[in-house]
PDB file of C-alpha atoms in Angstrom:
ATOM      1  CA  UNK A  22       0.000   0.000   0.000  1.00  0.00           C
ATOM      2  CA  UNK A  23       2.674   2.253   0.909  1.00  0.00           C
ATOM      3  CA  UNK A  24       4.454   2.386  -2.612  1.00  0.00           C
ATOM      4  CA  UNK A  25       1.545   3.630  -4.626  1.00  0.00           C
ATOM      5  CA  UNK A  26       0.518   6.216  -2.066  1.00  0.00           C
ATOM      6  CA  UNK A  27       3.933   7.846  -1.910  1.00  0.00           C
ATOM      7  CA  UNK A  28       4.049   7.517  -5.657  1.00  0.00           C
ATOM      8  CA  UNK A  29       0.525   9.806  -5.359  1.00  0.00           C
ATOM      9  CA  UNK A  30       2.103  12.083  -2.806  1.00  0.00           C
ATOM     10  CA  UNK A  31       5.283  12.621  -4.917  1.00  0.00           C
ATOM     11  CA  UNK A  32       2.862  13.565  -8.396  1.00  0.00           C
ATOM     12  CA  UNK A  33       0.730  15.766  -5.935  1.00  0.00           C
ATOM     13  CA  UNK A  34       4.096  17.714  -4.331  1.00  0.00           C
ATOM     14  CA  UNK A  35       5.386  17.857  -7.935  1.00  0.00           C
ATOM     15  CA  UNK A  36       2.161  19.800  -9.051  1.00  0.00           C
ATOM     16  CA  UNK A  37       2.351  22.007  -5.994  1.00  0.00           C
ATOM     17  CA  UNK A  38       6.237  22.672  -6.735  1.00  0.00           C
ATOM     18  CA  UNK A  39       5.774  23.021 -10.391  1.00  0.00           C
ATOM     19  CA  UNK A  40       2.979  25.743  -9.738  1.00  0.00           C
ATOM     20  CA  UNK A  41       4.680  27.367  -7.623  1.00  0.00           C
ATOM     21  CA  UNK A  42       7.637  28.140  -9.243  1.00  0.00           C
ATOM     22  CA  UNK A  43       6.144  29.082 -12.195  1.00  0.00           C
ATOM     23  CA  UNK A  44       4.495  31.894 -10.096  1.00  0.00           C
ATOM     24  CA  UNK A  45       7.853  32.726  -8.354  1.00  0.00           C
ATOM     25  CA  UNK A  46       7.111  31.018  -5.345  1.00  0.00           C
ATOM     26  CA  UNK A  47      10.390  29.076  -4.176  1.00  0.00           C
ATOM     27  CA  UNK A  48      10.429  26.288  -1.432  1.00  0.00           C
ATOM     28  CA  UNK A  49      13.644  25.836   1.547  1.00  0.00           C
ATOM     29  CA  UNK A  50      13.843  22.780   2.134  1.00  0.00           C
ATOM     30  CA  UNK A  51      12.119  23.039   5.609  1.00  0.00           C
ATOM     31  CA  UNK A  52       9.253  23.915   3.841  1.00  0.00           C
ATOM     32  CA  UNK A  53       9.307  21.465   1.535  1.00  0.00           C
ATOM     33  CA  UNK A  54       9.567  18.557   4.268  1.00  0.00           C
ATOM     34  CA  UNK A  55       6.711  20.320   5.978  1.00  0.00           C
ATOM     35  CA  UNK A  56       4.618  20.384   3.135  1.00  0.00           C
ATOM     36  CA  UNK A  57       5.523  17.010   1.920  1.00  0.00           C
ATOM     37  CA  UNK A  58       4.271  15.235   5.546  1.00  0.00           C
ATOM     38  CA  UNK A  59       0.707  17.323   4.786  1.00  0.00           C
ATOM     39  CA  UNK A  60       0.684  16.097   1.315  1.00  0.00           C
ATOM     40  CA  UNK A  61       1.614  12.371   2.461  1.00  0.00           C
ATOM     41  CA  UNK A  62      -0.582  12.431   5.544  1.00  0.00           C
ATOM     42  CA  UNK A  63      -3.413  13.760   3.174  1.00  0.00           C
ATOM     43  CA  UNK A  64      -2.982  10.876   0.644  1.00  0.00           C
ATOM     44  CA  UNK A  65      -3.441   8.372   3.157  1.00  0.00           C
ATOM     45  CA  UNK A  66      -7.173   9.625   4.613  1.00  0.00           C
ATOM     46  CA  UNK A  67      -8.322   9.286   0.782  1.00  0.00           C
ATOM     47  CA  UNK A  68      -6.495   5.846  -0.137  1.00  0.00           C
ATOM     48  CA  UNK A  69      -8.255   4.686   3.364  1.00  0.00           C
ATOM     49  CA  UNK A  70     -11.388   6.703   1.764  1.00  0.00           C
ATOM     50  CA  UNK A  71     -11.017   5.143  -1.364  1.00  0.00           C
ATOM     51  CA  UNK A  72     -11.052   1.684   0.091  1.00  0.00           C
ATOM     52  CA  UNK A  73     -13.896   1.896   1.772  1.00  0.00           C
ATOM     53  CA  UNK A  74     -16.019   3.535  -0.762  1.00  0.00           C
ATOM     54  CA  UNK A  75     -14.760   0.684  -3.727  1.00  0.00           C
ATOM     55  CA  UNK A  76     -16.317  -1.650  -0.878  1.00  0.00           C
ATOM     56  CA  UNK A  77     -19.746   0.271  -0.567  1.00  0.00           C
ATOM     57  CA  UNK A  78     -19.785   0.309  -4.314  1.00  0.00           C
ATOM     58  CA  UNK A  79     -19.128  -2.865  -4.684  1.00  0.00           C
ATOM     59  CA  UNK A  80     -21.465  -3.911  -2.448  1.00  0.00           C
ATOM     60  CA  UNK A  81     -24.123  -1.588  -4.538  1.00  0.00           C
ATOM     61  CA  UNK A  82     -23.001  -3.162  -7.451  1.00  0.00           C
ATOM     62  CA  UNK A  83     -24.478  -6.657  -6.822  1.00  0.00           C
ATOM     63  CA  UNK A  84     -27.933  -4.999  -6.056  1.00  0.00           C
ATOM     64  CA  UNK A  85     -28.296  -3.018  -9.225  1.00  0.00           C
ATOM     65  CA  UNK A  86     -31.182  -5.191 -10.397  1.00  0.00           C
ATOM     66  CA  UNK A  87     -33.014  -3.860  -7.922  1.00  0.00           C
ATOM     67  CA  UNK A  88     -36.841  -3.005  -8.650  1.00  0.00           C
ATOM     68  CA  UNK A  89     -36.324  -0.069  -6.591  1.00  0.00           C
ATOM     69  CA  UNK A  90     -33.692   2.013  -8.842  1.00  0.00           C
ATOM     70  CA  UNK A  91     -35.699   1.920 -11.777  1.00  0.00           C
ATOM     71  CA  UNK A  92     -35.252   5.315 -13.505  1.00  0.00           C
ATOM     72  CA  UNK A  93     -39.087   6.187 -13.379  1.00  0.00           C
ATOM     73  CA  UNK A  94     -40.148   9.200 -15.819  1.00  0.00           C
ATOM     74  CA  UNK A  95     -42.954   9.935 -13.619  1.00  0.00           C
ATOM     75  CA  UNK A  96     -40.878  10.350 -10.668  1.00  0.00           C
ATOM     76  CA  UNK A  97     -38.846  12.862 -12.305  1.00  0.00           C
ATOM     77  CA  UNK A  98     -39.144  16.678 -11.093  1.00  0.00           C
ATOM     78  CA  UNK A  99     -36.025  18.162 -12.269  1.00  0.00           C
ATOM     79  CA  UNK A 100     -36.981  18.951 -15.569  1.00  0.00           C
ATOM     80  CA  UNK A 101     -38.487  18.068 -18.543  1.00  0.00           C
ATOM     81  CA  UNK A 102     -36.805  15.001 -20.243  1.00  0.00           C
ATOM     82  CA  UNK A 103     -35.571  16.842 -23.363  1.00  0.00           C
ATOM     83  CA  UNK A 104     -32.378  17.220 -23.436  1.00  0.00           C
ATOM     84  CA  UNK A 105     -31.855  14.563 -26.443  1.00  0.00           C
ATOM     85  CA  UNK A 106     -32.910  14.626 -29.800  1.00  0.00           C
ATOM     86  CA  UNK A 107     -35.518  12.614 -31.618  1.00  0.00           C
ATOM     87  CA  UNK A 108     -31.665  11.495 -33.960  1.00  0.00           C
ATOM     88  CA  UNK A 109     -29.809  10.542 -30.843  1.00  0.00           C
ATOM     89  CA  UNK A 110     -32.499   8.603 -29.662  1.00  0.00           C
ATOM     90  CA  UNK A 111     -33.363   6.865 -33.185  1.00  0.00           C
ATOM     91  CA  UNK A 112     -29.660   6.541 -33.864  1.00  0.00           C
ATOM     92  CA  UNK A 113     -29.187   4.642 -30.038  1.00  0.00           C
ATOM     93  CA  UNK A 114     -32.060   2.430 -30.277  1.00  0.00           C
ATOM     94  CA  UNK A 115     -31.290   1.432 -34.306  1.00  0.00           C
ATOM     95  CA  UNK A 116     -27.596   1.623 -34.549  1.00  0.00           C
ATOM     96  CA  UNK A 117     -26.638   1.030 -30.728  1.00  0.00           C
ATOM     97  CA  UNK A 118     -25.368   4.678 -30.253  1.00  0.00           C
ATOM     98  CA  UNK A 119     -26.439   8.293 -30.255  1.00  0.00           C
ATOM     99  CA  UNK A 120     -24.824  11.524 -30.455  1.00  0.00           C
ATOM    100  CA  UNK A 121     -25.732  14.870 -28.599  1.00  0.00           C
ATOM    101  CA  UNK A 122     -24.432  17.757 -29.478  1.00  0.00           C
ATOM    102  CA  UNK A 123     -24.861  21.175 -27.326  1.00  0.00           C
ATOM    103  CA  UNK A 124     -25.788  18.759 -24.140  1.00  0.00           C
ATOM    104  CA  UNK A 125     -24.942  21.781 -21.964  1.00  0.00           C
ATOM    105  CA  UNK A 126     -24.361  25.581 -22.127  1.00  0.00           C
ATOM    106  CA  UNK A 127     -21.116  26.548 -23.252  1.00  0.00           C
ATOM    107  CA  UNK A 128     -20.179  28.034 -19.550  1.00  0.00           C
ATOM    108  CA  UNK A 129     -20.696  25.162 -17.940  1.00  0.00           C
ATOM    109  CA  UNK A 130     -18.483  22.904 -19.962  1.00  0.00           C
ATOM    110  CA  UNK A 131     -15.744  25.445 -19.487  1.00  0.00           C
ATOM    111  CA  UNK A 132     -16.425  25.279 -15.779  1.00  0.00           C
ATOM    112  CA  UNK A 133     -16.310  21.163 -15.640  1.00  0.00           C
ATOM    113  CA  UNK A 134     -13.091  21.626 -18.274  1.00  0.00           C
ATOM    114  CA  UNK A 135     -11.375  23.254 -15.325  1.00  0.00           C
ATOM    115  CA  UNK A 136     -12.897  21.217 -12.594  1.00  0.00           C
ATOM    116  CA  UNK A 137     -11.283  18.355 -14.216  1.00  0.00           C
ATOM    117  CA  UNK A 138      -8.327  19.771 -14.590  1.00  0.00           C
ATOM    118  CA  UNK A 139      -8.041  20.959 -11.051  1.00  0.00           C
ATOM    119  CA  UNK A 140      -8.951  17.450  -9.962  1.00  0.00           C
ATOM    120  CA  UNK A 141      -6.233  15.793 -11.771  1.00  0.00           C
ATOM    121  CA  UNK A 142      -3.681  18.292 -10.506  1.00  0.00           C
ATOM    122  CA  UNK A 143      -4.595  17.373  -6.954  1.00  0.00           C
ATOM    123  CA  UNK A 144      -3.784  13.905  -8.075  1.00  0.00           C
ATOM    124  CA  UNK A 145      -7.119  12.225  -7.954  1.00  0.00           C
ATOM    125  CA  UNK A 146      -6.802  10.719 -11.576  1.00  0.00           C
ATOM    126  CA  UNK A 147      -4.865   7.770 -11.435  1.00  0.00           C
ATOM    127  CA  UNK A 148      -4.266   4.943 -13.831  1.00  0.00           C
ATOM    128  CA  UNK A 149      -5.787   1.537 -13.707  1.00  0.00           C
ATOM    129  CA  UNK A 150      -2.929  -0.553 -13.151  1.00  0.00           C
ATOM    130  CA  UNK A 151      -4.255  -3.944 -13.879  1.00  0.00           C
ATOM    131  CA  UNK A 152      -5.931  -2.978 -17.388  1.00  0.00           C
ATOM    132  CA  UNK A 153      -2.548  -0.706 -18.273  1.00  0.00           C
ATOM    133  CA  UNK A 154      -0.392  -4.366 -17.964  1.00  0.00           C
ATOM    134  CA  UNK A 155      -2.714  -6.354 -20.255  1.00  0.00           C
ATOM    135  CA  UNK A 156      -2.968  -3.195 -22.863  1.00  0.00           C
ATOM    136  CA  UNK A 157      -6.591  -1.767 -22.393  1.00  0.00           C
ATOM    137  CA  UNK A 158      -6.154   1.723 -21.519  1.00  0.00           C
ATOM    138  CA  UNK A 159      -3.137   4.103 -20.328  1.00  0.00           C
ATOM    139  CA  UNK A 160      -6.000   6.842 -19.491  1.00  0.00           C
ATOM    140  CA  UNK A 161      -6.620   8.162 -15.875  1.00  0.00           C
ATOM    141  CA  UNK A 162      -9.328   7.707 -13.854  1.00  0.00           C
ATOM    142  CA  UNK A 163     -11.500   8.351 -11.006  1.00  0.00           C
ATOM    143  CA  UNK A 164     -15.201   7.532  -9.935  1.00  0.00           C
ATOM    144  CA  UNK A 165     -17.405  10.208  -8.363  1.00  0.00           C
ATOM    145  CA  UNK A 166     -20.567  10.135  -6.737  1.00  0.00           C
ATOM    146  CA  UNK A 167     -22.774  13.006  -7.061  1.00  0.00           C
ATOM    147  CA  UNK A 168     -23.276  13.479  -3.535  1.00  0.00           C
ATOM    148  CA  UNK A 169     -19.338  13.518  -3.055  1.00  0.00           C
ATOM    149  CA  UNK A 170     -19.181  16.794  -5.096  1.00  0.00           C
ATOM    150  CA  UNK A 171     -18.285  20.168  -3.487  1.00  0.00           C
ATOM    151  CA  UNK A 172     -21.136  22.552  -4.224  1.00  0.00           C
ATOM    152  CA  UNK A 173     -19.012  25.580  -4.115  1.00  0.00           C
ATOM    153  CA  UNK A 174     -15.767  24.105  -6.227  1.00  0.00           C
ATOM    154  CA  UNK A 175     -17.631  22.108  -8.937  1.00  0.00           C
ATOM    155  CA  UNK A 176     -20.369  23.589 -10.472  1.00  0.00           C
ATOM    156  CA  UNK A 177     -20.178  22.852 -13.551  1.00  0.00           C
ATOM    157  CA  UNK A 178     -20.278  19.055 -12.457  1.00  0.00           C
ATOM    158  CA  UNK A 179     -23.127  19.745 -10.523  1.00  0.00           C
ATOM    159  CA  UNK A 180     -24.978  20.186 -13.108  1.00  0.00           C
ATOM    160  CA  UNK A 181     -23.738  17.788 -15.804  1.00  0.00           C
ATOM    161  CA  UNK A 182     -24.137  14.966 -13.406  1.00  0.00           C
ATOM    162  CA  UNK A 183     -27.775  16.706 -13.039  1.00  0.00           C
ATOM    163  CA  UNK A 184     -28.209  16.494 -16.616  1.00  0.00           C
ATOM    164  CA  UNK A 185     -26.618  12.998 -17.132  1.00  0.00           C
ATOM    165  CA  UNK A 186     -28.798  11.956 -14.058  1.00  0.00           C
ATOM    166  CA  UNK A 187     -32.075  12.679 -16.267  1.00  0.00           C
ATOM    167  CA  UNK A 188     -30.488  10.385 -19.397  1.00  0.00           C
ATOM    168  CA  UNK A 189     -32.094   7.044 -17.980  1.00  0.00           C
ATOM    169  CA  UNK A 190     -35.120   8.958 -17.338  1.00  0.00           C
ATOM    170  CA  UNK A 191     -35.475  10.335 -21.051  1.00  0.00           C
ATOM    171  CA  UNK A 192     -34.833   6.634 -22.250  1.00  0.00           C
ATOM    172  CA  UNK A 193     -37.205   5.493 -20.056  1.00  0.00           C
ATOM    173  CA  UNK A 194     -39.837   8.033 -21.138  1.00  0.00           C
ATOM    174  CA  UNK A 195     -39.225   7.581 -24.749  1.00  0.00           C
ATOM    175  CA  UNK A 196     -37.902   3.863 -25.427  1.00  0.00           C
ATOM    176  CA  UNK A 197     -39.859   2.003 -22.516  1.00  0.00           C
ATOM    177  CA  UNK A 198     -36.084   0.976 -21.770  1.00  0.00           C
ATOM    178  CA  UNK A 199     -36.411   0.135 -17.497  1.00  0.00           C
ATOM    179  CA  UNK A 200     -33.533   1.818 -16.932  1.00  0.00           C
ATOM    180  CA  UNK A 201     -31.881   2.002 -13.415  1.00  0.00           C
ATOM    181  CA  UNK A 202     -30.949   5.039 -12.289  1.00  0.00           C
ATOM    182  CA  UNK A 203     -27.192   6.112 -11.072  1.00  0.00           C
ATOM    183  CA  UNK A 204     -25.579   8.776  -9.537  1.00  0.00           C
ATOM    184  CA  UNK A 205     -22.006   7.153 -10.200  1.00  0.00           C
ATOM    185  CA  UNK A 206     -19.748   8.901 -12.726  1.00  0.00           C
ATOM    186  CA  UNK A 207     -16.029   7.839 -13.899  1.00  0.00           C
ATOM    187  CA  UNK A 208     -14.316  10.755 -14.548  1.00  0.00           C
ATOM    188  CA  UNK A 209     -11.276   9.907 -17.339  1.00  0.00           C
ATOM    189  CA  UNK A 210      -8.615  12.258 -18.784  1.00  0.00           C
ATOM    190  CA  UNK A 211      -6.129  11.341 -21.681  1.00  0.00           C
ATOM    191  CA  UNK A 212      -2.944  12.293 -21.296  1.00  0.00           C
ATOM    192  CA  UNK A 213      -0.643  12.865 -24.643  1.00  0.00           C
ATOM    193  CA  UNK A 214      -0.270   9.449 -26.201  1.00  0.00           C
ATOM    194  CA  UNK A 215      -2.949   8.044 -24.188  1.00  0.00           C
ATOM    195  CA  UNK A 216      -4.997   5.140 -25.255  1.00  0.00           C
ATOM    196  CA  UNK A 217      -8.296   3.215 -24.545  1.00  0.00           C
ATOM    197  CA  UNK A 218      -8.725   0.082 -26.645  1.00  0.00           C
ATOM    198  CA  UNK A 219     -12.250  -1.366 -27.081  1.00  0.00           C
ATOM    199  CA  UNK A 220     -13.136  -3.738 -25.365  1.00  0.00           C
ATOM    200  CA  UNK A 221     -15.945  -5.329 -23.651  1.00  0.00           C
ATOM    201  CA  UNK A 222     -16.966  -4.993 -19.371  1.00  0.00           C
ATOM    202  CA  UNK A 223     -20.698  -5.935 -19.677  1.00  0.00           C
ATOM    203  CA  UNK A 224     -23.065  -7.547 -21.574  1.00  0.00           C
ATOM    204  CA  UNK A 225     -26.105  -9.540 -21.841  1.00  0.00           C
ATOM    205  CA  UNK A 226     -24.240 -13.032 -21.359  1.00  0.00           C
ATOM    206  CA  UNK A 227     -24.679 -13.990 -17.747  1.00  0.00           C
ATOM    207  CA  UNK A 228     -21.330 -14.212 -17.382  1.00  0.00           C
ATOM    208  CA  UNK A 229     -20.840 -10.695 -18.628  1.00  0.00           C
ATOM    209  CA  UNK A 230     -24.605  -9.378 -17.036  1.00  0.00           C
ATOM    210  CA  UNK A 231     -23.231  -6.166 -14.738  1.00  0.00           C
ATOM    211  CA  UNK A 232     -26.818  -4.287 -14.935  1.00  0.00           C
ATOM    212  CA  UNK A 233     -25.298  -1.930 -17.459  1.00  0.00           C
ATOM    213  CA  UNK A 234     -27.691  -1.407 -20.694  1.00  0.00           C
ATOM    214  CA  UNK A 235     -26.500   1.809 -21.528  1.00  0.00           C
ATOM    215  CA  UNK A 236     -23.663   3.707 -21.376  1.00  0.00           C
ATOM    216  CA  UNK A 237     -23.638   7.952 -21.423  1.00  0.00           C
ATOM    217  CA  UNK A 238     -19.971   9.683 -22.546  1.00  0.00           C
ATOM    218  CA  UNK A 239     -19.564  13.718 -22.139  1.00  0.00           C
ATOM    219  CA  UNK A 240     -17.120  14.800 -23.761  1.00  0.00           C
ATOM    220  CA  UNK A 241     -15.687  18.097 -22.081  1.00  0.00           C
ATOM    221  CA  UNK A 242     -12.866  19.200 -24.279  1.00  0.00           C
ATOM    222  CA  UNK A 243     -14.911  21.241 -26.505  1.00  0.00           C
ATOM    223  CA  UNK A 244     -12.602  22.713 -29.197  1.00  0.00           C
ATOM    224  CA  UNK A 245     -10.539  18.915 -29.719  1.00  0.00           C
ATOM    225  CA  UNK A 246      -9.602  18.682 -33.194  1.00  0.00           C
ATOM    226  CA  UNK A 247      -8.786  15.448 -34.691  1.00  0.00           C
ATOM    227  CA  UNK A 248      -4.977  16.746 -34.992  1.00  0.00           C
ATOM    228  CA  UNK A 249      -5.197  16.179 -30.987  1.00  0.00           C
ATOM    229  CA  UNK A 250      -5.012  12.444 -31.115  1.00  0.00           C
TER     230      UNK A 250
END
């Protein structure tokens, strides 16, 4: 346990360090021990976190055919179940995938853009080791429950996880899907030469059968071009 949180707490120094300098700000070495112990001390409260919520989930997990999650339309108050269009929908439920553009308002992608950001410079994005050896993905991850989010900070993913919330809800309404509702969201980011091969988690095989019918991507990097990889 000890290696890969002290590998966190050096990444998380070296952001803090990096910033700093770039603004001037120089570290003594007494400062830099200080800071370190914080950083190190800090690491270990969310590892233990992080252990104990992959439990919980876990535990979730093997409950998510539960009668009790369906995503109900009538049971929906937060708005009006329109947020995709009649081609996403047509294109999901005849191809096997939709796509929605304009999702959100401009300002509040630019707010999650930097949310993420901030998030993976506190060191909260990490790889997933055992996928990375056999060659599925080199991206960096973390999983997020709306209730975990800080009000104040995140904003913007306040209210894309209220809009991404609503998604089984619209299905539901419009494609008689019995969805389950989730308040779960992986967060990813894709670091220059970063990769995420297909491949398949869930299915309709019992041996593959996770719950999972559907799966929602937001894309927050608004002006990618296909020059960025």
């Amino acid at each position: 346990m000890a290696g890969p949180i002290m590998e966190w707490a050096s990444e998380i120094f070296g952001n803090v360090k990096r910033k700093g300098e770039a603004a001037g700000q120089f570290l003594d070495a007494e400062s830099e021990i200080e800071i370190l112990r914080d950083v190190v001390k800090e690491c270990l409260i969310r590892h233990i976190l992080k252990v104990i919520n992959t439990t919980n989930s876990t535990s979730h997990a093997s409950g998510s055919h539960d009668a009790g999650l369906l995503a109900t339309p009538q049971g929906y108050t937060a708005g009006d179940l329109e947020s995709l269009s009649p081609d996403c929908v047509n294109g999901l439920m005849t191809k096997g995938y939709g796509i929605q553009d304009h999702f959100i308002e401009d300002r509040i992608i630019e707010d999650v853009y930097k949310e993420l950001e901030m998030i993976d410079f506190e060191g909260k994005l990490t790889q997933v080791q055992q996928q990375k050896m056999i060659g599925y993905r080199t991206d960096k991850i973390c999983w997020v429950n709306f209730e975990g989010l800080d009000r104040e900070k995140q904003p913007g993913l306040l209210e894309l996880f209220k809009k991404m919330i609503s998604i089984p809800f619209e299905l539901n309404k419009k494609c008689s899907l019995y969805l389950q509702a989730s308040a779960s969201f992986h967060l990813g980011c894709y670091p220059k030469d970063a990769y995420y091969k297909k491949h398949v988690d869930g299915g309709y095989e019992s041996n593959l059968n996770n719950g999972r019918k559907v799966t929602a991507l937001f894309y927050a990097n608004k002006d990618w071009s296909q020059s960025d990889g």
